[in-house]
PDB file of C-alpha atoms in Angstrom:
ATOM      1  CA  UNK A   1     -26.075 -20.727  10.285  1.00 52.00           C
ATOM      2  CA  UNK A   2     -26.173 -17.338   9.121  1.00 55.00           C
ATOM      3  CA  UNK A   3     -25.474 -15.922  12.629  1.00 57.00           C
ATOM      4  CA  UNK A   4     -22.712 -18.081  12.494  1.00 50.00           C
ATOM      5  CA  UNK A   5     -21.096 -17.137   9.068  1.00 56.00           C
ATOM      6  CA  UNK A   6     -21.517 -13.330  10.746  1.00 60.00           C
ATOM      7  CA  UNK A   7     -19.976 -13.924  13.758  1.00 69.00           C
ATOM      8  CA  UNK A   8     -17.128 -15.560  12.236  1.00 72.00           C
ATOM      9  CA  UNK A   9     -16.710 -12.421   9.702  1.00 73.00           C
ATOM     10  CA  UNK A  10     -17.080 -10.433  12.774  1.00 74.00           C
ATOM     11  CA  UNK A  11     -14.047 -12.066  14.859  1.00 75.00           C
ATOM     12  CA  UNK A  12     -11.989 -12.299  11.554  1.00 76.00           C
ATOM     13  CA  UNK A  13     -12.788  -8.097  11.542  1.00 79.00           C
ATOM     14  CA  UNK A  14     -11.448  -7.767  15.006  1.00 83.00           C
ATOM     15  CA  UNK A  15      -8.608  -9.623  14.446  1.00 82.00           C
ATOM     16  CA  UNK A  16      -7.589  -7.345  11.227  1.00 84.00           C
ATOM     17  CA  UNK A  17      -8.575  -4.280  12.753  1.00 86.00           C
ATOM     18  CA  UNK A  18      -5.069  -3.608  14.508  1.00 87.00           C
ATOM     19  CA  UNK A  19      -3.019  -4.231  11.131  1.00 85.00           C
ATOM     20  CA  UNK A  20      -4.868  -2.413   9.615  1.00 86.00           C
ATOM     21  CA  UNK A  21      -5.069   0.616  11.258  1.00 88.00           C
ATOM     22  CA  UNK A  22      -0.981   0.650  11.230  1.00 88.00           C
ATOM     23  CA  UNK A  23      -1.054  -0.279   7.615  1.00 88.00           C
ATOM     24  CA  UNK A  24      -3.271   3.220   7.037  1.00 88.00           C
ATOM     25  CA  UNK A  25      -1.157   5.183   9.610  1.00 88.00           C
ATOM     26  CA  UNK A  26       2.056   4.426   8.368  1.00 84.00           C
ATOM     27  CA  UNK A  27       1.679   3.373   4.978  1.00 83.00           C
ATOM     28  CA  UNK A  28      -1.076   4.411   3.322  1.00 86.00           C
ATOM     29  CA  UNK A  29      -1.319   8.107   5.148  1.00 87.00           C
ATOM     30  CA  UNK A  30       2.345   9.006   4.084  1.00 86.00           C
ATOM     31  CA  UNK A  31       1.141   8.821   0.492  1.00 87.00           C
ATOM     32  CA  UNK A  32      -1.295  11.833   0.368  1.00 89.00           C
ATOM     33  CA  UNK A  33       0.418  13.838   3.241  1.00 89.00           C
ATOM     34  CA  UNK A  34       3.821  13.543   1.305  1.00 89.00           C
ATOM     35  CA  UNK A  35       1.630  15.058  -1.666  1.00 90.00           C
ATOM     36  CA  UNK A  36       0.385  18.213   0.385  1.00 91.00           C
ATOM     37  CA  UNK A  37       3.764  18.615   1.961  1.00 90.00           C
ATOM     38  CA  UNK A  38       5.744  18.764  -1.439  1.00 91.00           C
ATOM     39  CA  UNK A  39       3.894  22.087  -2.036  1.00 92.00           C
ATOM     40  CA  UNK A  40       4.794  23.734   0.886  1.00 89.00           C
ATOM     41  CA  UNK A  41       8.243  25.268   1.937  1.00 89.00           C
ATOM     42  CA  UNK A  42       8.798  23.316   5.626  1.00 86.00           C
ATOM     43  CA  UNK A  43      11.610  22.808   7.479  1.00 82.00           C
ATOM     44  CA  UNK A  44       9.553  20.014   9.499  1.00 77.00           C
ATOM     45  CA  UNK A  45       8.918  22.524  12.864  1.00 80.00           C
ATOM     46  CA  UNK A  46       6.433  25.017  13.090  1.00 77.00           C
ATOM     47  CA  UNK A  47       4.440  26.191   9.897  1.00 81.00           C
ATOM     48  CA  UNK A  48       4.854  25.939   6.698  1.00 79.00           C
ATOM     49  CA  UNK A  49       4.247  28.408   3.803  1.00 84.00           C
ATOM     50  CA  UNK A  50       2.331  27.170   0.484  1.00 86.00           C
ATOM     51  CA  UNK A  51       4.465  27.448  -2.691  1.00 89.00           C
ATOM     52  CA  UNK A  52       2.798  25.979  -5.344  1.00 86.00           C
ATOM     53  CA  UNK A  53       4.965  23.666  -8.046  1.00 92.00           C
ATOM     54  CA  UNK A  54       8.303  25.341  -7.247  1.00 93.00           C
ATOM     55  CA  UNK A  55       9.655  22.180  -5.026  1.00 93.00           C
ATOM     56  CA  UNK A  56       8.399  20.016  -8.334  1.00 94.00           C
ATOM     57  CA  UNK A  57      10.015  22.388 -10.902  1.00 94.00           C
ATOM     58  CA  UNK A  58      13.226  22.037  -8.775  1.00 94.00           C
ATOM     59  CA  UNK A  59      13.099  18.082  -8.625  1.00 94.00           C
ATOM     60  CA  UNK A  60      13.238  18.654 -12.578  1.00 94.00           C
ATOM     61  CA  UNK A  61      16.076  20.554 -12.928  1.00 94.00           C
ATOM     62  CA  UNK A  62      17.991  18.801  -9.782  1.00 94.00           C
ATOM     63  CA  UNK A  63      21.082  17.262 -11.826  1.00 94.00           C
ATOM     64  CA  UNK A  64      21.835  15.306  -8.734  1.00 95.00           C
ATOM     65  CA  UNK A  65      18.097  13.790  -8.489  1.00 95.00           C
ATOM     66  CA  UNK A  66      18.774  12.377 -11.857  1.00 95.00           C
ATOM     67  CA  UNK A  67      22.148  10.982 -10.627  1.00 95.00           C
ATOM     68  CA  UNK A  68      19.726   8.651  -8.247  1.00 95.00           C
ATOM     69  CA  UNK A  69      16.867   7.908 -10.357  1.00 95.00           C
ATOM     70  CA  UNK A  70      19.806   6.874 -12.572  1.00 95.00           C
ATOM     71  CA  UNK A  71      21.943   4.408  -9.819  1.00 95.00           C
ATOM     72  CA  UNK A  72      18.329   3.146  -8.526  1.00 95.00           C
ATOM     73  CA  UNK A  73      17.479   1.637 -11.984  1.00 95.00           C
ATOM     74  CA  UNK A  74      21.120   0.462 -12.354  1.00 95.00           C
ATOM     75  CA  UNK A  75      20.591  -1.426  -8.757  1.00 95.00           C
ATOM     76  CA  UNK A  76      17.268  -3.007  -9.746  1.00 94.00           C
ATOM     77  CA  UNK A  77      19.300  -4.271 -13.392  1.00 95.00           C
ATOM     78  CA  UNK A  78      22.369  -5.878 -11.301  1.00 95.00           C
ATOM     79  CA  UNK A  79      20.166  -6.743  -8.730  1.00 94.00           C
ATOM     80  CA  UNK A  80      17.812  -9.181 -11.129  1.00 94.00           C
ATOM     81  CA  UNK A  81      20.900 -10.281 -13.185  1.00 95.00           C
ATOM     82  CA  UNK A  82      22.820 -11.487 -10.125  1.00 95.00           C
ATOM     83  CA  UNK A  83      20.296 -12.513  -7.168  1.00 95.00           C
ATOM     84  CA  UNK A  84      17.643 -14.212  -9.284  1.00 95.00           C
ATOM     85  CA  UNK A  85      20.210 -16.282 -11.011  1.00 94.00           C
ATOM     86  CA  UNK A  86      22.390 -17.117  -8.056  1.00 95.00           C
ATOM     87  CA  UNK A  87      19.187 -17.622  -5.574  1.00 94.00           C
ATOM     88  CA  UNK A  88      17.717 -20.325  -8.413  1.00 94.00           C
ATOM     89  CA  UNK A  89      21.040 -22.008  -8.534  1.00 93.00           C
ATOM     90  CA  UNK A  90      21.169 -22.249  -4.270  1.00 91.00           C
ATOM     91  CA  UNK A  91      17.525 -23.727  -4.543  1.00 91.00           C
ATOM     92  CA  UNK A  92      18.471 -26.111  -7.066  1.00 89.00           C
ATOM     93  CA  UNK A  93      21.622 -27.290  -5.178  1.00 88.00           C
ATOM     94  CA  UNK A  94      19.689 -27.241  -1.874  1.00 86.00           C
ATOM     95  CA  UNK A  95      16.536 -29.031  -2.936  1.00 85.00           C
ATOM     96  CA  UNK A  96      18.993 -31.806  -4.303  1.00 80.00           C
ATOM     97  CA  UNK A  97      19.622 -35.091  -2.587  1.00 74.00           C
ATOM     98  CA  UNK A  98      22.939 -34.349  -1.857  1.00 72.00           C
ATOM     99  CA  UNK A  99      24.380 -34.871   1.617  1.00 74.00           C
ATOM    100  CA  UNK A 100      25.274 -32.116   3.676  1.00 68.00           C
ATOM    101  CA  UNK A 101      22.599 -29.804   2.347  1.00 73.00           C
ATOM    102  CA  UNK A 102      20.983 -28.988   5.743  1.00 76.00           C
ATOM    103  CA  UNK A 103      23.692 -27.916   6.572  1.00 80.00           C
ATOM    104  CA  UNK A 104      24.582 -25.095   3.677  1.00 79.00           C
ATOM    105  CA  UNK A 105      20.426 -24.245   3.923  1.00 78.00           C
ATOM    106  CA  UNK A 106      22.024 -22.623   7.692  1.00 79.00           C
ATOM    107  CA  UNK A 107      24.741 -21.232   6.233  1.00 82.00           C
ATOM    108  CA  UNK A 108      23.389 -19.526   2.891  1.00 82.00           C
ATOM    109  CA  UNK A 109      20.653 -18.283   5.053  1.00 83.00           C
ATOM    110  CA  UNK A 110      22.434 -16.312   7.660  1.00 83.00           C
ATOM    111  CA  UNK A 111      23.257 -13.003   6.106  1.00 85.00           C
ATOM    112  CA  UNK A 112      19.366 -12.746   5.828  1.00 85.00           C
ATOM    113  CA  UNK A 113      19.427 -13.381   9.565  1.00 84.00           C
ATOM    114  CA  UNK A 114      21.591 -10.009   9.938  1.00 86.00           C
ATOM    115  CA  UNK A 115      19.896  -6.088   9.892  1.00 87.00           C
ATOM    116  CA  UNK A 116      20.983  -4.244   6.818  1.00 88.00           C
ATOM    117  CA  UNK A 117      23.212  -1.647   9.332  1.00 88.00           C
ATOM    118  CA  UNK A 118      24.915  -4.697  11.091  1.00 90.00           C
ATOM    119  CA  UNK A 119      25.500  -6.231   7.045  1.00 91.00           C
ATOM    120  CA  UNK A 120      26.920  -2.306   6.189  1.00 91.00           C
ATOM    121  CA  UNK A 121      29.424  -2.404   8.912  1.00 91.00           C
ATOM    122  CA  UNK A 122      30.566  -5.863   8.269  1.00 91.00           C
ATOM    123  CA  UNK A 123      31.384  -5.045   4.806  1.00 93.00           C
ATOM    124  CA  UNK A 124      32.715  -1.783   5.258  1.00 91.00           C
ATOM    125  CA  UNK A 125      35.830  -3.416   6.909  1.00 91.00           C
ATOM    126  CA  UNK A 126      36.077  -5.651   4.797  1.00 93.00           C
ATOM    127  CA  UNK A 127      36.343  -2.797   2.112  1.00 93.00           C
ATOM    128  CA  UNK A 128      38.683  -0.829   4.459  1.00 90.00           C
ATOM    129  CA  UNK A 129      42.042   0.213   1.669  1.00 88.00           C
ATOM    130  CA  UNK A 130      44.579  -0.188   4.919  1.00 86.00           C
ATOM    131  CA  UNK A 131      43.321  -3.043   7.207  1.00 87.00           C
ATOM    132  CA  UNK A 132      40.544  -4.690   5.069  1.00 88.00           C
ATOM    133  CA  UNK A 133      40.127  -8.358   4.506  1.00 91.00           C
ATOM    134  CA  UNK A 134      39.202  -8.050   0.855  1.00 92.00           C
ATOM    135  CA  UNK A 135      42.609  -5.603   0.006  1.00 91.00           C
ATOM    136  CA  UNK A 136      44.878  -7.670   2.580  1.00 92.00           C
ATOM    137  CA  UNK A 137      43.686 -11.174   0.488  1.00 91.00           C
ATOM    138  CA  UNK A 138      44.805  -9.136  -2.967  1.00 90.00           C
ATOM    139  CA  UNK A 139      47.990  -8.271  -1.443  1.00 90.00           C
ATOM    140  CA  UNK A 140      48.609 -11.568  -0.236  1.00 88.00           C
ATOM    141  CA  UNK A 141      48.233 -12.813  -3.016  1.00 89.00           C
ATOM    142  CA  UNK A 142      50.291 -10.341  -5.757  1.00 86.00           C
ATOM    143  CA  UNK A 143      47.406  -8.603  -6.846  1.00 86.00           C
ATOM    144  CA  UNK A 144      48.666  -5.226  -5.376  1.00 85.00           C
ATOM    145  CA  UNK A 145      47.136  -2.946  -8.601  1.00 87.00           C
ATOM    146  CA  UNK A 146      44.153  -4.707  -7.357  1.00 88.00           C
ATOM    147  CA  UNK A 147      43.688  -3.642  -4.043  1.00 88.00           C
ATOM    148  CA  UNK A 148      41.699  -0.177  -4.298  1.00 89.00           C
ATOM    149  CA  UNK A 149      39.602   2.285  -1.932  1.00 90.00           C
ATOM    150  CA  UNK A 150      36.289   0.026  -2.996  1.00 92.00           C
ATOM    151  CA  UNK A 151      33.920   2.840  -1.206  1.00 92.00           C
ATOM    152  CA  UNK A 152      36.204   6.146  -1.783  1.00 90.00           C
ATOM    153  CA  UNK A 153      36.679   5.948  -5.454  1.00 90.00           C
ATOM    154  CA  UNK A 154      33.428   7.299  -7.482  1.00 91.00           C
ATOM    155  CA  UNK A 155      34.299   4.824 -10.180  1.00 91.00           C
ATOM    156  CA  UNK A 156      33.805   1.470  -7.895  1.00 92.00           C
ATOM    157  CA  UNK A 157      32.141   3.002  -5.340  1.00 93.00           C
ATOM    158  CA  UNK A 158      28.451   2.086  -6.358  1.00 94.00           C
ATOM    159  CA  UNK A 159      29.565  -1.155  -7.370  1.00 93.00           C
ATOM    160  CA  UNK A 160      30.782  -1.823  -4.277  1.00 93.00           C
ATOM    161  CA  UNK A 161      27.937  -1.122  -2.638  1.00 93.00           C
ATOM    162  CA  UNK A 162      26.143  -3.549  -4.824  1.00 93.00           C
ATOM    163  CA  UNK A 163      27.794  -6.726  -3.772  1.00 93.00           C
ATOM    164  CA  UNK A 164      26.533  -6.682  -0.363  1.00 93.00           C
ATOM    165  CA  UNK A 165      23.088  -5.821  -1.295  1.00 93.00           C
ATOM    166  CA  UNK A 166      23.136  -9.047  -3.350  1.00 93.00           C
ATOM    167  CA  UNK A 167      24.894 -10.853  -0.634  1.00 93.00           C
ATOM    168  CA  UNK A 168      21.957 -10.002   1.770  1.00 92.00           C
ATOM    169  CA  UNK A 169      19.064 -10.695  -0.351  1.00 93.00           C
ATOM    170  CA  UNK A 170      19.714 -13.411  -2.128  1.00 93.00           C
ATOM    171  CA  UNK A 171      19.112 -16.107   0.676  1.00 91.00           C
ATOM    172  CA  UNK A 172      15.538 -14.514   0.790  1.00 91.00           C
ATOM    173  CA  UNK A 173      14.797 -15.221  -3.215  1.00 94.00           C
ATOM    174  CA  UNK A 174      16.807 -18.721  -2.388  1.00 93.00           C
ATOM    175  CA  UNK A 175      14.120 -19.614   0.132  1.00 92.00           C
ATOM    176  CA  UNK A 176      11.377 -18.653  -2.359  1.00 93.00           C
ATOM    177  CA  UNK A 177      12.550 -20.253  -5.327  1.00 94.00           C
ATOM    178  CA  UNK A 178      13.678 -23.458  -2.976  1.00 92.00           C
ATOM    179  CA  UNK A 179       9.801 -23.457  -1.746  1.00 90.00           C
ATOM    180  CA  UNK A 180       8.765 -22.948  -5.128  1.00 92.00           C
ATOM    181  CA  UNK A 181      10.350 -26.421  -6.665  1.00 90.00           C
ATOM    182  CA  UNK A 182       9.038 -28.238  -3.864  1.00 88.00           C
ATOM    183  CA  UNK A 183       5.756 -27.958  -5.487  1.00 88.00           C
ATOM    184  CA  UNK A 184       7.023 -29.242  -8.583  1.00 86.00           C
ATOM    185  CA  UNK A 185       5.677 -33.132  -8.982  1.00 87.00           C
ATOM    186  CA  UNK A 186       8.275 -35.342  -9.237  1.00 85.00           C
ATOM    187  CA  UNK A 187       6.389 -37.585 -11.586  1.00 87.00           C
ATOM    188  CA  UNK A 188       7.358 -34.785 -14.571  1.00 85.00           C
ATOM    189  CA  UNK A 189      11.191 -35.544 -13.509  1.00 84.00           C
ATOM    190  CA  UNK A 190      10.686 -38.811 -13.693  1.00 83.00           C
ATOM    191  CA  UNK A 191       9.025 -39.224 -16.655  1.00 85.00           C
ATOM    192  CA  UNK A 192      11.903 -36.642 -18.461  1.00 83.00           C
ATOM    193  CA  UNK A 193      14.352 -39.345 -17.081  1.00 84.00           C
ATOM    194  CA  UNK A 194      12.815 -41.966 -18.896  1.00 82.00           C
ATOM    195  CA  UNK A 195      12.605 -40.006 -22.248  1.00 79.00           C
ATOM    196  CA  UNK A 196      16.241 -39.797 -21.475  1.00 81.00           C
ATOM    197  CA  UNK A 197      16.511 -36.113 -20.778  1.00 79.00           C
ATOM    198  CA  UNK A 198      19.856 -34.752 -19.357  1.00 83.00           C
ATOM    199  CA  UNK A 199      19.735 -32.892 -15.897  1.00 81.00           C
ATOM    200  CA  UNK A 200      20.316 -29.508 -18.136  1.00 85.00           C
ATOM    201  CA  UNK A 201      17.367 -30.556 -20.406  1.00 85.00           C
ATOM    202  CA  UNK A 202      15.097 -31.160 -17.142  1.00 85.00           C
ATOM    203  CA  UNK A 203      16.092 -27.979 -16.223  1.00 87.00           C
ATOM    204  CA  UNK A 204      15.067 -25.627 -19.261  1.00 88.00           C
ATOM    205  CA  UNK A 205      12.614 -27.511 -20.198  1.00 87.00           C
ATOM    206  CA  UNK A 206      10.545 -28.398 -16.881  1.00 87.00           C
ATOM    207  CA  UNK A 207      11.964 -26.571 -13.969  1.00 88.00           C
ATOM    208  CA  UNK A 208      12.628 -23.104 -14.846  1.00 89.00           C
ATOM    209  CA  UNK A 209       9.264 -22.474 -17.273  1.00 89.00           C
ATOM    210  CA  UNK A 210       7.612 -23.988 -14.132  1.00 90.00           C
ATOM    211  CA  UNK A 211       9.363 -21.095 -12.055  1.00 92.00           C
ATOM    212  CA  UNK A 212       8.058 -18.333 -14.181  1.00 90.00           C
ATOM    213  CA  UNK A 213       5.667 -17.225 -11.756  1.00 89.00           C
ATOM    214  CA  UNK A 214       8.026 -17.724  -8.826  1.00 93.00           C
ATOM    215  CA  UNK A 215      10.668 -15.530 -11.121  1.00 92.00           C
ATOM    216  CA  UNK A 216       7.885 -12.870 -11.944  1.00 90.00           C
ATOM    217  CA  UNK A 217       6.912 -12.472  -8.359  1.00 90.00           C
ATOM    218  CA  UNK A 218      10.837 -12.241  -7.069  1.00 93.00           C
ATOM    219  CA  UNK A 219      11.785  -9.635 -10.024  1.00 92.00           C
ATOM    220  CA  UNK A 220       8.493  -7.633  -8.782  1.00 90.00           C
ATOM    221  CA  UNK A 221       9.814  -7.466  -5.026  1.00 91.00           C
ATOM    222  CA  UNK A 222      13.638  -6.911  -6.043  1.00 93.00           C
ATOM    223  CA  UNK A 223      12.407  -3.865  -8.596  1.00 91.00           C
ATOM    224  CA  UNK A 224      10.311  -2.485  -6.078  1.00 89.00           C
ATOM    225  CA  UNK A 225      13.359  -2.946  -3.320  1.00 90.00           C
ATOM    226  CA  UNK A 226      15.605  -1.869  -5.434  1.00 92.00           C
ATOM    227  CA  UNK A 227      14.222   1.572  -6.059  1.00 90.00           C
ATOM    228  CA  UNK A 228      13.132   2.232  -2.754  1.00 87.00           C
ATOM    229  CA  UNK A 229      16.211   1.294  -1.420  1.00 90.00           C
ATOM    230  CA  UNK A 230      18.401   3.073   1.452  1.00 91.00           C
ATOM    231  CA  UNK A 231      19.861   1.214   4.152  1.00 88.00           C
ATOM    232  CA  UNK A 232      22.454  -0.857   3.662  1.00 90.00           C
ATOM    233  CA  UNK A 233      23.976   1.971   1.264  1.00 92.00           C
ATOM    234  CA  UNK A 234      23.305   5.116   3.444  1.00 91.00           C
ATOM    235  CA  UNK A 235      25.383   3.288   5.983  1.00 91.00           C
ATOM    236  CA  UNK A 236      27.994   2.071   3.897  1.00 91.00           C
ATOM    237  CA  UNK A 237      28.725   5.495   1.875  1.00 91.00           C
ATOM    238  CA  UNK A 238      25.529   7.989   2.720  1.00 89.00           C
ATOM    239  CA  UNK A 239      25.153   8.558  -1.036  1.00 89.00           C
ATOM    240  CA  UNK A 240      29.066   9.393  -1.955  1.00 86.00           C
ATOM    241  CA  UNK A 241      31.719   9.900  -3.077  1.00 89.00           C
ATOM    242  CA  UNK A 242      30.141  13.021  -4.969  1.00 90.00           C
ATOM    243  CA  UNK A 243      26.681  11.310  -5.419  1.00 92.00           C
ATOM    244  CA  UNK A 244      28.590   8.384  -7.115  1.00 92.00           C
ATOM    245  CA  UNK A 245      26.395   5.908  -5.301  1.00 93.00           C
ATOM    246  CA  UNK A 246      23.474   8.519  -4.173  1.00 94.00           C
ATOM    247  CA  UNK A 247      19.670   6.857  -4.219  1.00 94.00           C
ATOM    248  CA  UNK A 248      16.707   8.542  -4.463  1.00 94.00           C
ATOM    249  CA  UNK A 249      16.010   7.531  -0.835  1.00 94.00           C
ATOM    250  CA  UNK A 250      19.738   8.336   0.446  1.00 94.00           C
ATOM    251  CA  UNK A 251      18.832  12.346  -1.362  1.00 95.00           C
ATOM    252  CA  UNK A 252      15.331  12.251  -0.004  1.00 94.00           C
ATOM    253  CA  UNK A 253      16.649  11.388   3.858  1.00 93.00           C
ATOM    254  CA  UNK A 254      19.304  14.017   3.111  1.00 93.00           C
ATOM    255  CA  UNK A 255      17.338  16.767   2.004  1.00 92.00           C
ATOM    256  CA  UNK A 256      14.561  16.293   4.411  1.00 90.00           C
ATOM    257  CA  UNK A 257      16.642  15.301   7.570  1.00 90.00           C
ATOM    258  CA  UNK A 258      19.807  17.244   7.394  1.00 89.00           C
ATOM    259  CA  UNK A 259      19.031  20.097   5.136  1.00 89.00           C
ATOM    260  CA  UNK A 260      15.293  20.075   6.907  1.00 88.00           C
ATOM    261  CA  UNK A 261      13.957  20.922   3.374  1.00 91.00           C
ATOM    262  CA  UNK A 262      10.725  18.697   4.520  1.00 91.00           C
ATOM    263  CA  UNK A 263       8.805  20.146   1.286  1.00 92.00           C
ATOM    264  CA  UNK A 264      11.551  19.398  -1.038  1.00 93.00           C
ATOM    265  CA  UNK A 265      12.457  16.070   0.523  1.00 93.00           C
ATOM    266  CA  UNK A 266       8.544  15.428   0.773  1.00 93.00           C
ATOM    267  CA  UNK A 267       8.739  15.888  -3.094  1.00 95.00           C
ATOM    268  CA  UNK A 268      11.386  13.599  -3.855  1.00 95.00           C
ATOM    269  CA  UNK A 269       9.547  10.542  -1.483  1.00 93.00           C
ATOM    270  CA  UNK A 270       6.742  10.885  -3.594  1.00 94.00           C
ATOM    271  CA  UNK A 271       8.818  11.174  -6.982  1.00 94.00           C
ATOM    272  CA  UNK A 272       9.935   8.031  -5.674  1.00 93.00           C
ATOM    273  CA  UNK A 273       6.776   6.565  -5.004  1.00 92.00           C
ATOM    274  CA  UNK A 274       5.102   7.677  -8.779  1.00 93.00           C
ATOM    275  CA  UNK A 275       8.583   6.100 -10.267  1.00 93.00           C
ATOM    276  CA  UNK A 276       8.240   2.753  -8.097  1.00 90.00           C
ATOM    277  CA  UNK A 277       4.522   2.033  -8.908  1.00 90.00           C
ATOM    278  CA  UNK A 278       4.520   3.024 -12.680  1.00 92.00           C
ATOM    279  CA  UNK A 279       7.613   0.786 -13.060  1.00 91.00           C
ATOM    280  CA  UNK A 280       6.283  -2.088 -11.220  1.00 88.00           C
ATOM    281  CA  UNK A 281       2.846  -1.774 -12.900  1.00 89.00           C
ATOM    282  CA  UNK A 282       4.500  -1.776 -16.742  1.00 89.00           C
ATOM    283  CA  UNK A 283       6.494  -4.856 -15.941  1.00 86.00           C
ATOM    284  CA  UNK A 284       3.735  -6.964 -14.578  1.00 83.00           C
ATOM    285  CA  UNK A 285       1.526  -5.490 -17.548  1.00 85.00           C
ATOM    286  CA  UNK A 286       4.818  -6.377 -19.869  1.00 82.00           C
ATOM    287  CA  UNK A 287       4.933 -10.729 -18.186  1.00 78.00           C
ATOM    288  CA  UNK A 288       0.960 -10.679 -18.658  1.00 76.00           C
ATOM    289  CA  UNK A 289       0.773  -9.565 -22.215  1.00 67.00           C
ATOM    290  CA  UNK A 290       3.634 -12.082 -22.766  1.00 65.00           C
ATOM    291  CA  UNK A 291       2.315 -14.843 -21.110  1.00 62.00           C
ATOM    292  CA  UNK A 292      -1.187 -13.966 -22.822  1.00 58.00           C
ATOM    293  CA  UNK A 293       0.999 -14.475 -26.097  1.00 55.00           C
ATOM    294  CA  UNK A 294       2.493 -17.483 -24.970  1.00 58.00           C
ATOM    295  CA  UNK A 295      -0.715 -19.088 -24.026  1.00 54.00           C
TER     296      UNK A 295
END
């Protein structure tokens, strides 16, 4: 039996051995060599020359590296003000009995189908000031003062960018939180019904404290996302118009890639990484000390 139990832990090993190795080559590796690179001047070919804490006394004083820290904790605030609301109101329409809900479960879902470049370039012309769908609609409809340069003006501009972030990952939360009252019995709905509890009431008081773990879970993985963000907004304005929508990742990429300031950008990666995991660790020590209250 206990050959057996081996054997089986054995096979399992196998099995995990592949994953893992990629998991420690690209994602657990970056980590320390991003720390060794960010005190080293490097333009990513041939060697590099040790220079102590200058690339991290830099980051300090970089105005513009504030600009992004600043924009990436404005994008995880929008970002859990609009997607978790709007994804828990999809699941809740969705997991209802009405008809044609199959249907909407395609349609809701396929931006999440789409790659983050493909979702870029479908929005940029819709944003496009002369032959875009969202200023020709405006016009059309006598809201000329309306109809702006969404991506070219630093005022809007990260704004704009925000709306198709949303519009992307909110199918993803939907899914989550739609799986998530699933596993809700229906003997506490029908029991509210009986008491004589409103559809709101059932709501606030059964559904959503129900989805607090569900809720937890998504705000972890849309701060986290949020901050570590760069797709979908490198392609859609690369950072500008003068930094006005500028990530940390979007000024990493261009430091390291275009300037090939490896050290610096090397810095700024792991900047990011420090920011990301302190964050995320505070909030899920923040929901544990409150739900330790609660209980």
């Amino acid at each position: 039996m206990k050959n057996l139990i081996h054997s089986k832990k054995f096979v399992v090993f196998i099995f995990l051995l592949p994953a893992s190795f990629f998991c420690i080559i690209y994602l657990v590796a970056p980590i320390p060599l991003s720390a060794y690179y960010s005190f080293l001047e490097w333009d990513g070919m041939g060697k590099g020359f040790f220079i102590g804490w200058q690339n991290w006394t830099k980051l300090i004083h970089d105005e513009i590296f504030w600009i992004s820290v600043a924009n990436n904790f404005k994008l995880v605030f929008l970002s859990l003000i609009v997607q978790i609301p709007m994804a828990i109101l999809l699941a809740l329409f969705l997991s209802s009995k009405l008809r044609g809900t199959k249907i909407f479960k395609t349609i809701f879902f396929v931006p999440m189908l789409l790659s983050s470049v493909a979702v870029a370039f479908l929005w940029r012309y819709m944003y496009d000031p002369n032959f875009g769908l969202i200023n020709n609609f405006l016009n059309l409809i006598g809201f000329n003062k309306w109809a702006l340069s969404w991506l070219g003006n630093p005022d809007i501009a990260f704004y704009s960018v925000v709306a198709p972030v949303s519009w992307r990952f909110i199918p993803l939360y939907m899914i989550i939180f739609m799986a998530a009252i699933s596993g809700i019995p229906e003997q506490l709905y029908e029991a509210a019904k009986i008491d004589g509890a409103n559809s709101l009431q059932v709501f606030w008081r059964i559904t959503l404290p129900l989805l607090r773990p569900t809720i937890i879970s998504a705000a972890v993985l849309i701060i986290v996302g949020s901050l570590k963000y760069f797709a979908m907004i490198f392609a859609l304005t690369g950072g500008g118009p003068n930094h006005a929508s500028e990530l940390m990742a979007t000024y990493m990429y261009t430091k390291a890639f275009t300037e090939l300031r490896m050290g610096y950008g090397s810095t700024i990666s792991l900047a990011l990484f420090i920011i990301a995991f302190v964050v995320s660790i505070v909030f899920l020590y923040i929901t544990n000390l409150r739900k330790g209250i609660n209980d």
